[in-house]
Amino acid sequence: ALRGYLICGTKQIVPGFGFLANGTVVGFDADMCRALASTLFPSTAADDIDTRIQWVGFAASNRFALLANSTFDVLFYASTVTIGRDVQYNFTFSPTVIHDGTAILVNSDSSYNTTSDLNQLGIKYCVVAGSTAIPSAAKTLPLATAVTISGTLDQLPSLLADETCQAAIESHIGLAAVKLGTQRFLPGLLDRSPLAYTVRDDDKAWASLVRWVVNGLLIAEMHNITQANVGSLDATTLVFEAQNVLGYANGTANAFQTGFPDPIPANYVAHAVSTVGNYGELYQRHLESIVPRAGTDNALYTDGGLLYAEPLLSATASNTSRLNQTFGQTYGAVRAAGTLKCGVDPDDPIFGTVSGQAHGFSVDLCKALAAAIFPQATEATIMSYITLVPVTPATRFDAIISGSIDVLASVTVPSEGRQVSLHLTNTRPYFFDVQAFAVLANSTVTSLAELDQPQYTFCTGVGSIAYATARAYLKNAVGIATTSTSEAMTMVLNGTCTAVTSNKATLPHDSRFNIFGSIDRAPAAMFTRNGDSQWSDLVKWVVDGLVIAEINNVTKANVMSYSGSADEVVTMTSNLVVTNGLPVPSNFIARAVSIVGNYGEVYARNVEPVIPRANTLNALYTAPYSNGVRGQVFADVLSWNLGTTTPVVATGGRIGAVVSRGYVICGTKQTVPGFGVVQPNGTVYGFDADMCRALASVLFPSTPIGNIDSRIQWVGAPGSSRFDLLRNSTFDVLFYASTITIGRDVQYNLTFAQPVFNDGAAILVNSGSPYNSTSALNVAGVKYCVV
């Protein structure tokens, strides 16, 4: 915003997505960029929004390298979300904007009607360099020959037409946009391909804004808020979330607390809609003629598709005083402690019970994560690596924000406010629910209309979104905030409250209660703190991994003996070392499945007896669309294929990244005189500290020597965990003179500098002691201390 314009990386030659016409970039991706620009520059009229945008084109093969080097602020080119791109490139993806898959295009008059027809020696197929379609094509057509072109997918139809290739293999929707009228698709897709926009990992607030512009356009469509009516709707007549789209809260204008800094207004989503329309309008304008939306995965979830948005709701937390507190690498801390601190609800019999025997969906997710972190754990010993920390709606956010827990696994709804205001990151929802109400079975209240009377009360846990949402629907009933959902249920049983409201799955499903109402989406996800992308990525891919296992029919019983050839399963079970990725064994998902089973097994064990899965949103996305319900359980792609031919590193590798950041992070001792000691003025003083200053002076030659500390971030390096912290990139250099050994050099994959100090182990005794030789000490009963 301070620069005065947004730099968007977009395609400029792909009809429907990004196409240069009369000097203007038009298309679905281009309009998404305009939507984002409208939130950054709310005083700029919609017709003038292009004056606030710099358009930058790219080739498919170098798009990620350009993003990594800050050539543009956002890559508005819908790219497949894979584990490799997520964790090795250090990127953050938006919500899925298009559900796609790899398709095969042939000439209409050809004799090729199946993949078997093409899988012959002498057959050639064309693919674009840097595409995730390459491994799927190679797996499907192992006998055919790949012709890889360095250009873009719009070149494929002409290569097919002149018979350079007998088939073109790429994104279905991308090929549909450029194919000739004399060409057709073979039936089916080779894989799933969730497409999303991409930003760098280095600014969570920026990533959140991109995320919520996309979510906002979907939410606007859900509530029938359009470009035509967004400026004339009476917000006070709308449901809670629709009010938030317009910047209202409980009927008050500009009262929606977004958590974003100025100049982002409370009605930023409305600004985006007024500029480009809602998601459905974008699709209709740019993509409907290419791939009709009805009956496809790109319909809203309410229409049988897979497009689902987390709720646009503000945050609620009792204590945000530690929001700016920083933490080291969580993975290293968990490994060093030998235990995973997992926050679960002690009163939820379906998702997590701490008192008595620990069990439940949330507990199983904790077990899966611990199995990935501690590969030596077995099903019998896994709980010895987990500390279950009881949390309630009133305490859960304080617990994760303060670092009392490593991951929040209790049933928690992901929302704009919780991500932005509380600086949290959540996984893809692992459970899809709604907010409902429970009353005593003999109550005369059986509907929201009957409950909304001044003589009735509703209770819910403080810190829960449920209270604010219920209040928007219940104008007359009295609301009471309780310390926990279980306390609210007790108050219903003793007559203090008429009803308790919460996620439907967490309400009591027994003969004492009657459950009614469905007032809002209430998905559940796991939460981590911002600022530790590697940890957040690990948690995300453990959850996704359980779903991927179910998609591929990998179970607890067969995961360690699987002999199939499906790409994702080979990746899941492989023991190959993956560098620059997650700090866990490459078969970490297989480890998790071997302990708890796949997603379906976890659901069947914990939830199925109470909430049958069939014909609900919690079915796999592959389940048939039935009774107006489409399963939403989905996962991104488990592939380490990076889909690019250009190395994705900041210019100059680590040097470029540090210079771009503006400071070097040095790990030093801070309590050892002579090497590193924190002075009263906060300065780190010592031999190692000055070595760090020497490096900083080389990286930032224009900075005066007296100000060089402004180019350094000092991080304490405990002796026991210093190498784990270095390997997890907590600091750029470990300025802690350490003995060079073959184990540290080879097994840790570290590089040492020239020795800076020649030293050796010595023995220290009290001056008045009789110990003058090692022989004098080497007797029974003598004790020596080591670190």
PDB file of N, CA and C in Angstrom, residues 225 229-254 472 475:
ATOM      1  N   ILE A 225     -24.672 -11.961  -2.630  1.00  0.00           N
ATOM      2  CA  ILE A 225     -24.206 -10.572  -2.682  1.00  0.00           C
ATOM      3  C   ILE A 225     -23.439 -10.405  -3.989  1.00  0.00           C
ATOM      4  N   ASN A 229     -25.776  -5.522  -6.411  1.00  0.00           N
ATOM      5  CA  ASN A 229     -26.547  -5.172  -5.208  1.00  0.00           C
ATOM      6  C   ASN A 229     -25.714  -4.859  -3.977  1.00  0.00           C
ATOM      7  N   VAL A 230     -24.387  -5.038  -4.052  1.00  0.00           N
ATOM      8  CA  VAL A 230     -23.564  -4.891  -2.858  1.00  0.00           C
ATOM      9  C   VAL A 230     -23.669  -3.497  -2.247  1.00  0.00           C
ATOM     10  N   GLY A 231     -23.906  -2.489  -3.059  1.00  0.00           N
ATOM     11  CA  GLY A 231     -23.978  -1.139  -2.537  1.00  0.00           C
ATOM     12  C   GLY A 231     -25.349  -0.711  -2.054  1.00  0.00           C
ATOM     13  N   SER A 232     -26.355  -1.550  -2.250  1.00  0.00           N
ATOM     14  CA  SER A 232     -27.717  -1.145  -1.900  1.00  0.00           C
ATOM     15  C   SER A 232     -28.397  -2.063  -0.894  1.00  0.00           C
ATOM     16  N   LEU A 233     -27.719  -3.107  -0.432  1.00  0.00           N
ATOM     17  CA  LEU A 233     -28.334  -4.036   0.512  1.00  0.00           C
ATOM     18  C   LEU A 233     -28.505  -3.391   1.886  1.00  0.00           C
ATOM     19  N   ASP A 234     -29.593  -3.724   2.562  1.00  0.00           N
ATOM     20  CA  ASP A 234     -29.815  -3.291   3.938  1.00  0.00           C
ATOM     21  C   ASP A 234     -29.169  -4.331   4.849  1.00  0.00           C
ATOM     22  N   ALA A 235     -27.983  -4.002   5.369  1.00  0.00           N
ATOM     23  CA  ALA A 235     -27.208  -4.970   6.140  1.00  0.00           C
ATOM     24  C   ALA A 235     -27.966  -5.472   7.364  1.00  0.00           C
ATOM     25  N   THR A 236     -28.818  -4.642   7.938  1.00  0.00           N
ATOM     26  CA  THR A 236     -29.501  -5.040   9.170  1.00  0.00           C
ATOM     27  C   THR A 236     -30.498  -6.169   8.950  1.00  0.00           C
ATOM     28  N   THR A 237     -30.833  -6.452   7.698  1.00  0.00           N
ATOM     29  CA  THR A 237     -31.773  -7.538   7.395  1.00  0.00           C
ATOM     30  C   THR A 237     -31.050  -8.832   7.038  1.00  0.00           C
ATOM     31  N   LEU A 238     -29.717  -8.789   6.988  1.00  0.00           N
ATOM     32  CA  LEU A 238     -28.943  -9.934   6.527  1.00  0.00           C
ATOM     33  C   LEU A 238     -28.472 -10.803   7.687  1.00  0.00           C
ATOM     34  N   VAL A 239     -28.130 -12.053   7.368  1.00  0.00           N
ATOM     35  CA  VAL A 239     -27.587 -12.958   8.376  1.00  0.00           C
ATOM     36  C   VAL A 239     -26.196 -12.469   8.777  1.00  0.00           C
ATOM     37  N   PHE A 240     -25.699 -13.040   9.861  1.00  0.00           N
ATOM     38  CA  PHE A 240     -24.487 -12.571  10.528  1.00  0.00           C
ATOM     39  C   PHE A 240     -23.300 -12.431   9.565  1.00  0.00           C
ATOM     40  N   GLU A 241     -22.977 -13.501   8.856  1.00  0.00           N
ATOM     41  CA  GLU A 241     -21.798 -13.480   7.995  1.00  0.00           C
ATOM     42  C   GLU A 241     -21.961 -12.508   6.832  1.00  0.00           C
ATOM     43  N   ALA A 242     -23.166 -12.422   6.279  1.00  0.00           N
ATOM     44  CA  ALA A 242     -23.418 -11.479   5.182  1.00  0.00           C
ATOM     45  C   ALA A 242     -23.227 -10.044   5.654  1.00  0.00           C
ATOM     46  N   GLN A 243     -23.595  -9.747   6.899  1.00  0.00           N
ATOM     47  CA  GLN A 243     -23.327  -8.425   7.457  1.00  0.00           C
ATOM     48  C   GLN A 243     -21.819  -8.150   7.469  1.00  0.00           C
ATOM     49  N   ASN A 244     -21.043  -9.160   7.851  1.00  0.00           N
ATOM     50  CA  ASN A 244     -19.594  -8.983   7.906  1.00  0.00           C
ATOM     51  C   ASN A 244     -19.004  -8.670   6.537  1.00  0.00           C
ATOM     52  N   VAL A 245     -19.568  -9.268   5.489  1.00  0.00           N
ATOM     53  CA  VAL A 245     -19.110  -8.967   4.133  1.00  0.00           C
ATOM     54  C   VAL A 245     -19.222  -7.470   3.869  1.00  0.00           C
ATOM     55  N   LEU A 246     -20.286  -6.849   4.369  1.00  0.00           N
ATOM     56  CA  LEU A 246     -20.529  -5.421   4.150  1.00  0.00           C
ATOM     57  C   LEU A 246     -19.839  -4.539   5.183  1.00  0.00           C
ATOM     58  N   GLY A 247     -19.091  -5.164   6.100  1.00  0.00           N
ATOM     59  CA  GLY A 247     -18.376  -4.403   7.118  1.00  0.00           C
ATOM     60  C   GLY A 247     -19.188  -4.131   8.365  1.00  0.00           C
ATOM     61  N   TYR A 248     -20.382  -4.700   8.447  1.00  0.00           N
ATOM     62  CA  TYR A 248     -21.248  -4.514   9.612  1.00  0.00           C
ATOM     63  C   TYR A 248     -20.991  -5.609  10.653  1.00  0.00           C
ATOM     64  N   ALA A 249     -21.341  -5.292  11.899  1.00  0.00           N
ATOM     65  CA  ALA A 249     -21.367  -6.280  12.975  1.00  0.00           C
ATOM     66  C   ALA A 249     -22.553  -5.952  13.864  1.00  0.00           C
ATOM     67  N   ASN A 250     -23.460  -6.912  13.975  1.00  0.00           N
ATOM     68  CA  ASN A 250     -24.678  -6.712  14.780  1.00  0.00           C
ATOM     69  C   ASN A 250     -25.415  -5.430  14.397  1.00  0.00           C
ATOM     70  N   GLY A 251     -25.487  -5.180  13.082  1.00  0.00           N
ATOM     71  CA  GLY A 251     -26.259  -4.056  12.589  1.00  0.00           C
ATOM     72  C   GLY A 251     -25.551  -2.722  12.599  1.00  0.00           C
ATOM     73  N   THR A 252     -24.289  -2.683  13.025  1.00  0.00           N
ATOM     74  CA  THR A 252     -23.535  -1.433  13.101  1.00  0.00           C
ATOM     75  C   THR A 252     -22.521  -1.351  11.973  1.00  0.00           C
ATOM     76  N   ALA A 253     -22.565  -0.251  11.225  1.00  0.00           N
ATOM     77  CA  ALA A 253     -21.669  -0.086  10.081  1.00  0.00           C
ATOM     78  C   ALA A 253     -20.225   0.065  10.534  1.00  0.00           C
ATOM     79  N   ASN A 254     -19.295  -0.473   9.703  1.00  0.00           N
ATOM     80  CA  ASN A 254     -17.848  -0.369   9.928  1.00  0.00           C
ATOM     81  C   ASN A 254     -17.417  -0.921  11.283  1.00  0.00           C
ATOM     82  N   ALA A 472     -26.707 -13.095  16.735  1.00  0.00           N
ATOM     83  CA  ALA A 472     -27.190 -12.470  15.497  1.00  0.00           C
ATOM     84  C   ALA A 472     -28.551 -13.023  15.081  1.00  0.00           C
ATOM     85  N   LYS A 475     -32.442 -12.346  18.787  1.00  0.00           N
ATOM     86  CA  LYS A 475     -32.429 -10.957  19.221  1.00  0.00           C
ATOM     87  C   LYS A 475     -33.040 -10.767  20.608  1.00  0.00           C
TER      88      LYS A 475
END
